[in-house]
Coordinates of C-alpha atoms in Angstrom, one line a residue:
M11 CA 0.2 0.1 -0.2
R12 CA 1.4 3.0 -1.2
D13 CA -1.2 5.7 0.6
S14 CA -4.2 4.6 1.9
L15 CA -7.4 2.6 2.8
D16 CA -10.2 4.9 2.6
V17 CA -13.8 4.4 3.9
V18 CA -16.0 6.8 2.0
D19 CA -19.5 7.4 3.2
V20 CA -20.2 3.9 3.5
T21 CA -23.7 2.8 4.9
Y22 CA -24.8 -0.8 5.1
R23 CA -27.6 -3.0 5.9
Y24 CA -27.4 -6.6 6.1
P25 CA -30.4 -8.9 4.2
R26 CA -33.5 -8.8 6.3
G27 CA -31.9 -6.4 8.6
D28 CA -34.3 -4.3 10.1
A29 CA -31.6 -0.9 10.7
D30 CA -28.4 0.1 8.7
A31 CA -25.0 -1.5 10.3
L32 CA -23.2 1.3 9.1
R33 CA -24.3 4.6 8.8
G34 CA -22.3 7.5 6.7
V35 CA -18.9 6.5 7.6
D36 CA -15.8 8.1 6.3
L37 CA -12.4 6.8 7.9
R38 CA -8.9 7.3 6.4
F39 CA -6.3 4.3 7.3
P40 CA -2.6 5.8 6.0
A41 CA 0.1 3.4 5.5
G42 CA 2.0 3.0 8.7
S43 CA -1.1 3.7 11.1
F44 CA -2.0 1.1 13.8
T45 CA -5.7 2.2 14.6
A46 CA -8.3 0.4 17.2
V47 CA -11.7 0.3 16.5
M48 CA -13.7 0.2 19.8
G49 CA -17.7 0.3 20.9
P50 CA -20.8 -1.6 22.7
T51 CA -21.8 -4.9 21.2
G52 CA -23.6 -4.3 17.6
A53 CA -22.1 -0.6 16.8
G54 CA -20.8 -2.1 13.7
K55 CA -17.1 -3.0 14.4
S56 CA -17.3 -6.4 12.9
S57 CA -19.2 -5.4 10.1
L58 CA -16.7 -2.2 9.2
L59 CA -13.7 -5.1 8.9
M60 CA -15.7 -7.3 6.6
T61 CA -16.5 -3.9 4.6
L62 CA -12.9 -3.6 4.2
N63 CA -11.6 -6.3 2.7
G64 CA -15.1 -7.0 0.3
V65 CA -16.6 -9.5 2.4
I66 CA -19.4 -7.4 3.0
P67 CA -21.2 -7.0 0.7
Q68 CA -19.8 -9.9 -2.0
L69 CA -20.3 -12.8 0.6
T70 CA -23.2 -11.5 2.8
E71 CA -25.2 -9.6 0.1
G72 CA -27.2 -6.8 1.8
T73 CA -27.1 -3.2 0.2
L74 CA -24.2 -0.8 0.4
H75 CA -23.6 2.5 -0.5
G76 CA -20.5 4.6 -0.3
A77 CA -17.1 3.4 -1.6
V78 CA -13.8 1.5 0.0
R79 CA -10.6 2.3 -1.8
L80 CA -7.0 0.9 -1.7
D81 CA -4.5 3.6 -3.1
G82 CA -7.5 4.9 -4.8
A83 CA -8.9 1.8 -6.5
D84 CA -12.4 1.4 -5.7
L85 CA -12.6 -2.4 -4.1
A86 CA -15.8 -2.9 -5.7
D87 CA -14.1 -3.6 -9.0
Y88 CA -12.3 -6.6 -7.3
R89 CA -13.1 -10.1 -6.3
V90 CA -13.0 -10.8 -2.6
Q91 CA -10.3 -13.5 -3.3
T92 CA -8.4 -10.8 -4.8
I93 CA -8.7 -8.2 -2.2
T94 CA -7.9 -10.4 0.7
E95 CA -4.1 -10.7 -0.6
H96 CA -3.9 -7.3 0.2
V97 CA -6.3 -6.5 3.1
G98 CA -6.3 -9.5 5.6
L99 CA -9.2 -10.5 7.8
V100 CA -8.7 -12.3 11.5
L101 CA -12.5 -13.1 12.4
Q102 CA -14.1 -12.9 15.8
D103 CA -14.3 -16.3 16.1
P104 CA -11.0 -18.4 15.3
E105 CA -12.7 -21.5 14.3
G106 CA -15.0 -19.8 11.6
Q107 CA -11.3 -19.8 9.5
L108 CA -9.1 -22.8 10.9
L109 CA -9.1 -25.1 7.4
G110 CA -5.9 -27.6 8.4
R111 CA -5.8 -30.5 9.9
T112 CA -2.5 -29.7 11.7
V113 CA -1.0 -26.2 12.7
A114 CA 1.3 -26.1 10.0
E115 CA -1.4 -27.0 7.3
D116 CA -3.3 -24.2 8.1
V117 CA -1.0 -21.9 8.1
A118 CA -0.2 -23.2 4.8
F119 CA -3.6 -23.2 3.1
G120 CA -3.5 -19.3 2.2
P121 CA -0.4 -19.1 0.7
R122 CA -0.8 -22.6 -1.2
N123 CA -4.2 -20.9 -2.6
Y124 CA -2.2 -18.4 -4.3
L125 CA 0.4 -20.9 -5.9
V126 CA 3.4 -19.1 -3.3
P127 CA 6.6 -21.6 -4.3
R128 CA 6.8 -24.3 -1.8
D129 CA 10.0 -23.3 0.0
E130 CA 8.8 -19.8 0.2
I131 CA 5.8 -21.3 2.4
R132 CA 8.0 -23.4 4.5
R133 CA 9.5 -20.1 5.6
R134 CA 6.1 -18.3 6.0
V135 CA 4.7 -21.1 7.9
T136 CA 7.7 -21.4 10.7
G137 CA 8.4 -17.6 10.5
C138 CA 4.6 -16.9 11.5
L139 CA 3.8 -19.6 14.1
A140 CA 7.4 -18.1 15.8
R141 CA 5.8 -14.6 15.3
V142 CA 2.4 -15.9 17.4
G143 CA 4.4 -18.0 20.1
L144 CA 3.0 -21.5 18.0
A145 CA 6.5 -22.9 17.0
G146 CA 7.0 -26.5 17.9
L147 CA 3.2 -27.4 17.3
E148 CA 3.1 -27.7 13.7
E149 CA 2.0 -31.1 13.6
R150 CA -0.2 -30.5 16.8
A151 CA -4.0 -31.5 15.5
T152 CA -5.8 -28.0 15.0
A153 CA -8.7 -29.6 17.1
E154 CA -6.9 -30.3 20.1
L155 CA -6.1 -26.5 20.4
S156 CA -6.9 -24.6 23.3
G157 CA -9.3 -21.6 22.6
G158 CA -6.6 -19.5 22.8
Q159 CA -3.9 -21.0 20.5
K160 CA -6.5 -21.6 17.7
Q161 CA -6.7 -17.7 18.3
R162 CA -3.2 -17.6 17.6
L163 CA -3.6 -19.8 14.7
A164 CA -5.9 -18.0 12.9
I165 CA -3.2 -14.5 13.1
A166 CA -0.7 -17.0 11.7
G167 CA -3.1 -17.6 9.0
I168 CA -3.5 -13.9 8.0
L169 CA -0.4 -13.0 8.6
A170 CA 1.5 -16.0 6.2
L171 CA -0.5 -14.2 3.3
E172 CA 1.6 -11.0 4.1
P173 CA -1.3 -8.4 3.2
E174 CA -0.6 -4.9 3.1
V175 CA -3.8 -4.2 5.7
L176 CA -4.2 -6.4 8.2
C177 CA -7.8 -6.2 10.1
L178 CA -8.2 -8.1 13.2
D179 CA -11.6 -8.8 14.8
E180 CA -10.7 -9.0 18.5
P181 CA -7.3 -10.8 18.2
A182 CA -6.5 -11.3 21.6
A183 CA -9.9 -11.7 23.6
E184 CA -8.7 -15.7 24.3
L185 CA -5.5 -15.3 25.0
D186 CA -3.4 -15.0 28.6
P187 CA -2.0 -11.6 29.4
Q188 CA 1.3 -12.4 28.0
G189 CA -0.2 -14.0 24.8
R190 CA -1.9 -10.1 24.4
R191 CA 1.3 -8.4 24.8
E192 CA 3.2 -10.6 22.2
V193 CA 0.3 -10.4 19.8
Y194 CA 0.5 -6.6 20.2
A195 CA 3.6 -6.6 20.2
T196 CA 3.9 -8.2 16.4
L197 CA 1.2 -6.2 15.6
D198 CA 3.4 -3.1 16.2
L199 CA 6.0 -4.6 14.3
L200 CA 4.1 -5.2 11.2
R201 CA 2.5 -1.4 11.2
H202 CA 6.3 -0.7 10.8
T203 CA 6.9 -2.5 7.7
P204 CA 6.9 -0.1 4.7
G205 CA 3.1 0.2 3.3
T206 CA 1.4 -1.8 6.2
A207 CA -1.6 -0.9 8.5
V208 CA -3.1 -2.6 11.1
I209 CA -6.9 -2.0 12.1
V210 CA -7.7 -3.5 15.2
V211 CA -11.2 -4.3 16.9
D212 CA -10.7 -4.8 20.7
H213 CA -12.9 -4.3 24.4
D214 CA -9.7 -3.9 26.1
G215 CA -8.2 -0.7 26.1
A216 CA -4.7 -0.9 28.1
D217 CA -3.4 -2.7 24.8
V218 CA -4.6 0.1 22.7
V219 CA -3.3 2.9 25.1
R220 CA 0.1 1.3 24.7
R221 CA -0.3 0.6 20.9
A222 CA -2.4 2.1 19.0
D223 CA -2.0 5.9 17.5
R224 CA -5.7 6.5 16.9
L225 CA -8.9 5.4 18.5
V226 CA -12.4 4.9 16.5
V227 CA -15.3 4.5 18.6
L228 CA -18.2 3.3 16.8
D229 CA -22.0 3.6 18.2
E230 CA -24.9 2.6 16.2
G231 CA -23.1 2.3 13.2
R232 CA -21.7 5.5 12.9
V233 CA -18.5 7.2 14.1
G234 CA -19.1 8.5 17.6
W235 CA -15.5 9.7 18.6
Q236 CA -12.2 9.3 16.9
G237 CA -8.5 11.2 18.4
R238 CA -6.0 9.8 20.6
P239 CA -6.6 6.9 22.9
V240 CA -4.9 8.6 25.7
D241 CA -7.3 11.6 25.4
F242 CA -10.2 9.2 25.3
F243 CA -9.1 6.9 28.2
R244 CA -8.2 10.0 30.7
D245 CA -11.9 10.6 31.1
P246 CA -13.2 7.2 32.4
G247 CA -16.8 8.9 32.0
L248 CA -16.5 9.1 28.7
A249 CA -15.5 5.5 28.1
A250 CA -18.1 4.2 30.3
R251 CA -21.0 6.1 28.1
H252 CA -19.5 4.5 25.0
S253 CA -19.9 1.0 27.0
I254 CA -15.9 0.6 27.3
R255 CA -14.2 -0.5 30.1
P256 CA -12.5 2.4 31.7
L257 CA -8.5 1.8 32.7
P258 CA -8.3 1.3 36.4
I259 CA -5.7 3.5 37.1
A260 CA -7.7 6.2 35.1
V261 CA -10.0 5.8 37.6
I262 CA -7.6 6.0 40.5
G263 CA -6.3 9.5 38.6
S264 CA -10.1 10.8 38.1
V265 CA -10.9 10.4 41.7
L266 CA -7.0 12.5 42.7
A267 CA -8.6 15.3 39.8
E268 CA -11.7 15.5 41.2
A269 CA -10.3 16.0 44.8
G270 CA -8.1 18.8 42.8
L271 CA -4.8 17.2 43.8
I272 CA -4.1 17.0 40.0
A273 CA -5.2 18.3 36.6
H274 CA -7.4 16.2 34.5
Q275 CA -4.9 16.3 31.6
N276 CA -2.4 15.0 33.9
V277 CA -4.4 11.8 35.0
P278 CA -2.1 8.6 34.9
L279 CA -3.0 5.5 32.4
D280 CA -0.3 3.0 33.5
V281 CA 1.2 2.4 37.1
D282 CA 4.6 4.0 36.5
T283 CA 2.8 7.1 36.0
A284 CA 0.4 7.0 38.6
V285 CA 3.6 5.7 41.1
A286 CA 5.7 9.1 39.8
I287 CA 2.4 11.4 40.7
V288 CA 1.7 9.8 44.1
D289 CA 5.7 10.3 44.8
Q290 CA 5.5 13.6 44.0
L291 CA 2.2 14.4 46.1
R292 CA 3.8 12.9 49.3
S293 CA 7.1 15.1 49.3
G294 CA 8.9 11.6 50.7
R295 CA 6.5 11.5 54.1
P296 CA 5.2 8.1 54.8
L297 CA 1.7 7.0 53.1
P298 CA -0.6 4.9 55.5
A299 CA -1.8 2.1 53.4
P300 CA -5.6 1.0 52.8
T301 CA -7.0 -1.8 55.6
P302 CA -6.8 -5.3 54.1
A303 CA -10.7 -5.3 55.2
S304 CA -10.8 -2.6 52.6
G305 CA -9.6 -4.5 49.6
T306 CA -10.3 -8.3 50.0
A307 CA -13.4 -10.6 50.7
P308 CA -12.6 -13.6 52.7
P309 CA -13.3 -17.3 50.9
A310 CA -16.5 -18.6 51.7
A311 CA -15.7 -20.9 54.9
G312 CA -16.4 -24.3 56.3
T313 CA -18.9 -25.3 53.4
A314 CA -19.0 -29.1 52.6
P315 CA -17.5 -30.1 49.3
V316 CA -19.3 -29.9 46.0
I317 CA -16.4 -30.5 43.7
E318 CA -13.2 -32.8 44.6
L319 CA -10.7 -33.7 42.2
R320 CA -7.9 -36.3 43.2
D321 CA -4.5 -37.0 41.7
L322 CA -6.7 -36.2 38.3
A323 CA -4.4 -36.8 35.2
H324 CA -5.3 -36.5 31.2
T325 CA -3.6 -37.3 28.4
Y326 CA -4.8 -36.9 25.2
P327 CA -4.6 -39.3 22.1
D328 CA -2.1 -37.6 20.6
G329 CA 0.4 -38.2 23.8
H330 CA 0.4 -34.7 25.2
R331 CA -0.1 -34.4 28.5
G332 CA -3.4 -32.0 29.8
L333 CA -3.3 -32.7 33.1
A334 CA -0.9 -33.9 35.6
G335 CA -2.0 -35.0 39.5
V336 CA -4.3 -32.1 40.2
N337 CA -5.8 -32.0 43.7
L338 CA -8.4 -29.7 44.3
T339 CA -11.6 -29.6 46.6
I340 CA -14.5 -26.7 46.1
G341 CA -17.0 -26.0 49.0
R342 CA -20.5 -25.4 48.3
G343 CA -21.6 -21.8 47.4
E344 CA -17.8 -20.8 46.7
Y345 CA -16.9 -18.3 43.8
V346 CA -13.5 -19.4 42.1
A347 CA -11.6 -18.5 39.7
L348 CA -9.6 -20.5 37.7
V349 CA -6.4 -18.7 35.9
G350 CA -3.2 -19.9 33.9
R351 CA -1.7 -19.4 30.2
N352 CA -3.1 -20.5 27.4
G353 CA -2.7 -24.5 27.1
A354 CA -2.3 -24.6 31.0
G355 CA -5.1 -27.3 31.4
K356 CA -8.1 -24.8 32.5
T357 CA -10.5 -26.3 30.2
T358 CA -9.3 -29.6 30.2
L359 CA -9.9 -29.9 34.2
T360 CA -13.4 -28.6 33.6
K361 CA -14.6 -30.4 31.3
H362 CA -13.9 -33.3 33.7
L363 CA -16.5 -32.1 35.7
N364 CA -19.4 -33.4 33.7
R365 CA -17.5 -36.2 31.9
L366 CA -16.8 -34.2 28.8
L367 CA -13.7 -35.7 29.0
D368 CA -12.9 -38.9 31.3
P369 CA -9.5 -39.1 33.5
T370 CA -6.7 -41.1 32.1
S371 CA -6.2 -41.6 36.0
G372 CA -7.2 -40.1 39.4
V373 CA -11.1 -39.5 40.2
V374 CA -13.7 -36.8 40.1
R375 CA -16.7 -36.5 42.9
I376 CA -19.0 -34.5 42.4
D377 CA -20.9 -34.0 45.4
G378 CA -19.5 -36.9 46.7
V379 CA -20.2 -39.1 44.0
D380 CA -17.6 -40.4 41.4
A381 CA -18.6 -39.2 38.5
A382 CA -17.6 -42.1 36.8
R383 CA -20.9 -43.7 38.2
L384 CA -23.0 -41.0 36.3
E385 CA -24.1 -40.4 33.1
P386 CA -23.3 -37.0 31.3
W387 CA -26.7 -36.0 31.1
E388 CA -27.1 -36.7 34.8
L389 CA -24.3 -34.5 35.6
A390 CA -25.5 -31.6 33.9
H391 CA -28.3 -31.0 36.3
Q392 CA -25.3 -30.9 39.1
V393 CA -22.9 -29.2 37.0
G394 CA -23.9 -26.5 34.4
Y395 CA -21.2 -25.5 31.9
V396 CA -21.1 -22.5 29.5
F397 CA -18.4 -23.5 27.0
Q398 CA -15.4 -21.1 25.7
N399 CA -16.9 -20.5 22.2
P400 CA -20.7 -20.2 22.7
D401 CA -21.8 -21.6 19.4
H402 CA -20.8 -24.9 20.5
Q403 CA -23.9 -25.3 22.7
I404 CA -26.3 -23.5 20.6
F405 CA -28.2 -25.3 18.1
N406 CA -31.9 -24.3 17.9
R407 CA -34.1 -21.9 15.7
T408 CA -34.9 -19.3 18.0
V409 CA -33.3 -17.9 21.5
A410 CA -36.5 -19.2 23.5
D411 CA -36.3 -22.6 22.1
E412 CA -32.4 -22.9 22.8
V413 CA -33.4 -21.7 26.6
G414 CA -35.9 -24.5 26.9
Y415 CA -34.0 -27.3 25.2
G416 CA -33.1 -29.2 28.4
L417 CA -35.8 -28.3 30.0
R418 CA -37.7 -30.2 27.4
I419 CA -35.1 -33.4 27.9
A420 CA -35.5 -32.9 31.4
G421 CA -39.1 -33.9 30.6
L422 CA -41.0 -30.5 32.5
D423 CA -44.4 -29.8 31.2
P424 CA -44.9 -27.2 28.5
D425 CA -46.3 -24.9 31.4
R426 CA -43.5 -25.1 33.6
I427 CA -41.3 -24.8 30.7
G428 CA -42.6 -21.7 29.2
Q429 CA -42.7 -20.3 32.7
R430 CA -39.0 -21.1 33.3
V431 CA -37.6 -20.2 30.2
A432 CA -39.6 -16.7 30.6
E433 CA -38.0 -15.9 33.9
T434 CA -34.2 -17.1 32.4
L435 CA -34.8 -14.7 29.3
D436 CA -35.9 -12.1 31.5
L437 CA -32.8 -12.8 34.0
C438 CA -30.0 -12.8 31.4
G439 CA -32.1 -9.7 29.4
L440 CA -32.7 -11.5 26.5
S441 CA -36.7 -11.2 26.5
A442 CA -36.9 -8.8 23.4
V443 CA -35.1 -11.7 20.9
G444 CA -36.7 -14.7 22.2
D445 CA -38.0 -15.2 19.0
R446 CA -35.1 -14.3 17.0
H447 CA -32.6 -16.8 15.5
P448 CA -29.3 -17.4 17.5
F449 CA -27.2 -16.6 14.9
S450 CA -28.8 -13.5 13.5
L451 CA -27.2 -11.9 17.1
G452 CA -24.1 -10.6 17.8
K453 CA -21.5 -13.0 19.8
G454 CA -21.9 -10.9 23.0
E455 CA -25.5 -12.1 23.2
R456 CA -24.8 -15.5 21.9
Q457 CA -22.8 -16.0 25.0
R458 CA -25.6 -14.6 26.9
I459 CA -27.8 -17.5 25.4
A460 CA -25.5 -19.9 26.2
V461 CA -25.6 -18.8 30.0
A462 CA -29.1 -18.6 29.9
S463 CA -30.0 -21.9 28.2
V464 CA -27.6 -23.6 31.2
L465 CA -29.0 -21.4 33.7
A466 CA -32.4 -22.6 33.1
L467 CA -31.8 -25.9 34.4
Q468 CA -31.2 -24.3 37.7
P469 CA -27.6 -26.5 38.4
P470 CA -26.1 -26.2 42.0
V471 CA -23.0 -25.5 40.2
L472 CA -21.7 -23.4 37.4
V473 CA -18.8 -23.6 35.0
V474 CA -18.3 -20.3 33.0
D475 CA -15.2 -20.8 30.6
E476 CA -14.2 -17.2 29.4
P477 CA -17.8 -15.9 30.3
T478 CA -17.3 -12.1 28.9
T479 CA -15.4 -13.2 25.7
G480 CA -17.1 -10.7 23.1
Q481 CA -19.1 -8.3 25.4
D482 CA -18.5 -4.8 25.6
W483 CA -18.2 -3.1 29.2
S484 CA -22.2 -2.9 29.9
G485 CA -22.2 -6.4 28.8
V486 CA -19.9 -7.8 30.9
R487 CA -21.1 -6.0 34.2
G488 CA -24.6 -7.8 33.2
V489 CA -22.8 -11.1 32.9
M490 CA -21.1 -10.7 36.0
A491 CA -24.2 -9.1 38.0
L492 CA -26.1 -12.3 37.0
I493 CA -23.3 -14.6 37.9
D494 CA -22.6 -12.6 41.1
R495 CA -26.3 -13.0 42.3
L496 CA -26.3 -16.6 41.6
N497 CA -23.8 -17.1 43.7
A498 CA -25.4 -15.0 46.5
H499 CA -28.0 -17.2 46.5
G500 CA -25.9 -20.3 47.2
T501 CA -24.8 -21.6 43.3
T502 CA -21.2 -22.7 43.6
I503 CA -19.2 -20.6 40.5
L504 CA -16.0 -22.1 38.9
M505 CA -15.2 -19.2 36.4
V506 CA -12.2 -19.6 33.9
T507 CA -10.7 -16.3 32.7
H508 CA -7.7 -14.5 31.7
D509 CA -9.3 -11.1 32.8
I510 CA -7.8 -10.3 35.9
D511 CA -9.5 -7.8 36.4
L512 CA -12.8 -9.8 36.7
V513 CA -10.8 -12.1 39.0
A514 CA -10.1 -9.1 41.5
G515 CA -13.5 -7.8 41.1
H516 CA -15.3 -10.8 41.8
A517 CA -13.8 -14.4 42.6
R518 CA -12.9 -14.6 46.4
R519 CA -10.6 -17.5 45.9
T520 CA -7.9 -18.0 43.1
V521 CA -6.6 -21.2 41.5
V522 CA -3.8 -20.9 39.2
L523 CA -3.0 -23.8 36.6
D524 CA 0.2 -24.0 34.7
A525 CA 1.1 -27.4 32.4
G526 CA -1.5 -29.3 34.0
Q527 CA -1.0 -28.6 37.9
V528 CA -1.7 -26.6 40.4
M529 CA 0.9 -23.6 41.1
A530 CA -1.2 -21.7 43.6
D531 CA -4.8 -21.8 45.5
G532 CA -5.6 -19.4 48.2
P533 CA -7.6 -16.0 48.8
T534 CA -7.6 -14.1 45.5
A535 CA -5.8 -10.7 46.5
E536 CA -3.0 -12.9 48.1
V537 CA -2.6 -15.1 44.7
L538 CA -2.9 -12.2 42.5
A539 CA 0.1 -10.4 44.5
A540 CA 2.2 -13.7 44.5
A541 CA 5.2 -13.3 42.1
G542 CA 4.6 -14.8 38.8
V543 CA 1.4 -14.3 38.4
S544 CA -0.1 -11.8 36.2
V545 CA -1.9 -8.9 38.5
P546 CA -4.4 -6.1 37.9
P547 CA -3.1 -2.6 37.9
T548 CA -4.3 -1.5 41.3
A549 CA -2.7 -4.8 42.8
E550 CA 0.8 -3.4 41.1
L551 CA 0.2 -0.2 42.1
C552 CA -0.3 -1.4 45.7
R553 CA 2.9 -3.5 45.7
R554 CA 4.8 -0.4 44.4
L555 CA 3.5 1.6 46.8
W556 CA 3.0 -0.7 50.3
P557 CA 5.0 -4.2 49.5
D558 CA 3.9 -5.9 52.4
A559 CA 0.3 -4.7 52.6
V560 CA -2.7 -6.9 51.5
P561 CA -3.6 -5.0 47.9
V562 CA -6.5 -3.4 47.5
L563 CA -8.1 -4.5 44.3
D564 CA -11.1 -1.9 43.7
A565 CA -9.5 1.1 41.7
G566 CA -12.4 3.3 43.3
L567 CA -11.8 2.2 46.8
L568 CA -8.1 2.6 46.1
G569 CA -8.4 6.3 44.7
R570 CA -10.4 7.4 47.6
H571 CA -8.0 6.3 49.9
L572 CA -5.2 8.1 48.3
A573 CA -7.3 11.5 47.6
T574 CA -7.9 11.7 51.2
T575 CA -4.6 10.7 52.2
L576 CA -2.9 12.7 50.4
D577 CA -5.4 15.8 50.4
R578 CA -4.6 15.8 54.4
R579 CA -0.7 15.4 53.8
A580 CA -1.1 18.2 51.4
A581 CA -3.3 20.5 53.9
G582 CA -0.8 19.5 56.9

């Protein structure tokens, strides 16, 4: 690309759509730029990316007005197969574009179709897998990869085409924190390749602030805001109004600004800057730490075991070890987060709880009963499981039918089914779409459908694997409020997530897995403060300010403590 990719007054409506998905969008993406696109669910972010490489309207049909031009050439004059060589697209759901039986075959698929010489294909496969952290897995079956590994593989497959414009729809949504950093570092290098532009849709502002030079916020198909990411995220209220999660450090800084201790334009966005500001304000004087009670919640005490894992091990058919002697007990009513790197064994562990996988050795007990003695359908009434990918458990024609499916299989009478479905739809904020086809809705909404279909059975244990993937900030808060309410009414929660801020804000206990083994287990604040565990910014700030104190994980609470303490010192 010599100059830019331009979107000129683009309006688009899907077939049978009742509103425009994009409305008069005008944007320019110059060569060498790194643009982040954010906004609430349904704002048009994915539609914009698919418009940039011709998927819309060539493969989706519908009505498109306006133009997309690459270096002045109207992309409407070219087939999508030709455009893809120049404008690559990584989809929101990585499994939708994995085509090879093995990792190496999948990365090679695109270059082979463009008749790239064999030696060059080998070079690209090796280089692209190394860039995304999958070197050494060339012969691994794609079906046996974790969700995060599949996401890395989808990125590698597009990188192998060496496009001039790289469009990525939530490329790090299912990656662990280290994986996110690696992917964004790779994208940062790519945008410095001559003639290359990077466009990323994401819900996480931390990496956007560090890497992107421009932020575009969409709202109901229109450009609602654009400018420098730092200007946007220095105003937590502005971010929240656009259903984008405010940065925790910015929340703390805004409290200091409201107290008159710093100027609003100096609100920090990262821990290093926040520490420097606090050090300047306290002028070398001691700063009292917040009391532990204000920053951490105790784990549930003395409850009867509902999940017991004893020496649990699992080896996959290709010989790689998923679990290696896991011992874990979870009490009734606990709220436990299960964290760890991609491929650490988190999903492998949870699939043993309702016999989606059986142990190679060891024992799984659910409410005191050996799970091996129960059928999966029996366990489904004891342990509700919301998959990492909601599309793996959605197969009915309407949302209401999907939510009621398990109840029909259980033999409930139609009146009770109707009542339970209505209650569950209302609980999950889905009442307005009960008659819609699930796949006519966005991934965030499909995530809630999957949660609702499990909740309708009212299981005493709920396993949620990455429950907020694809959700905007409003959706995240809604899903987590729902899970919190269930736990408050006695449901045992086991949450698998890479979102450390969610862990800090909701789970009372955290278990860390690595290489199929339990590496840490205890109260969340203590585990997140331990060495070697990725911590939320609030915990890191506390560690830097008060190395020996239990960290405060709530940004608002920590900001108020700092504002009150520093204000007294300034007055004194």
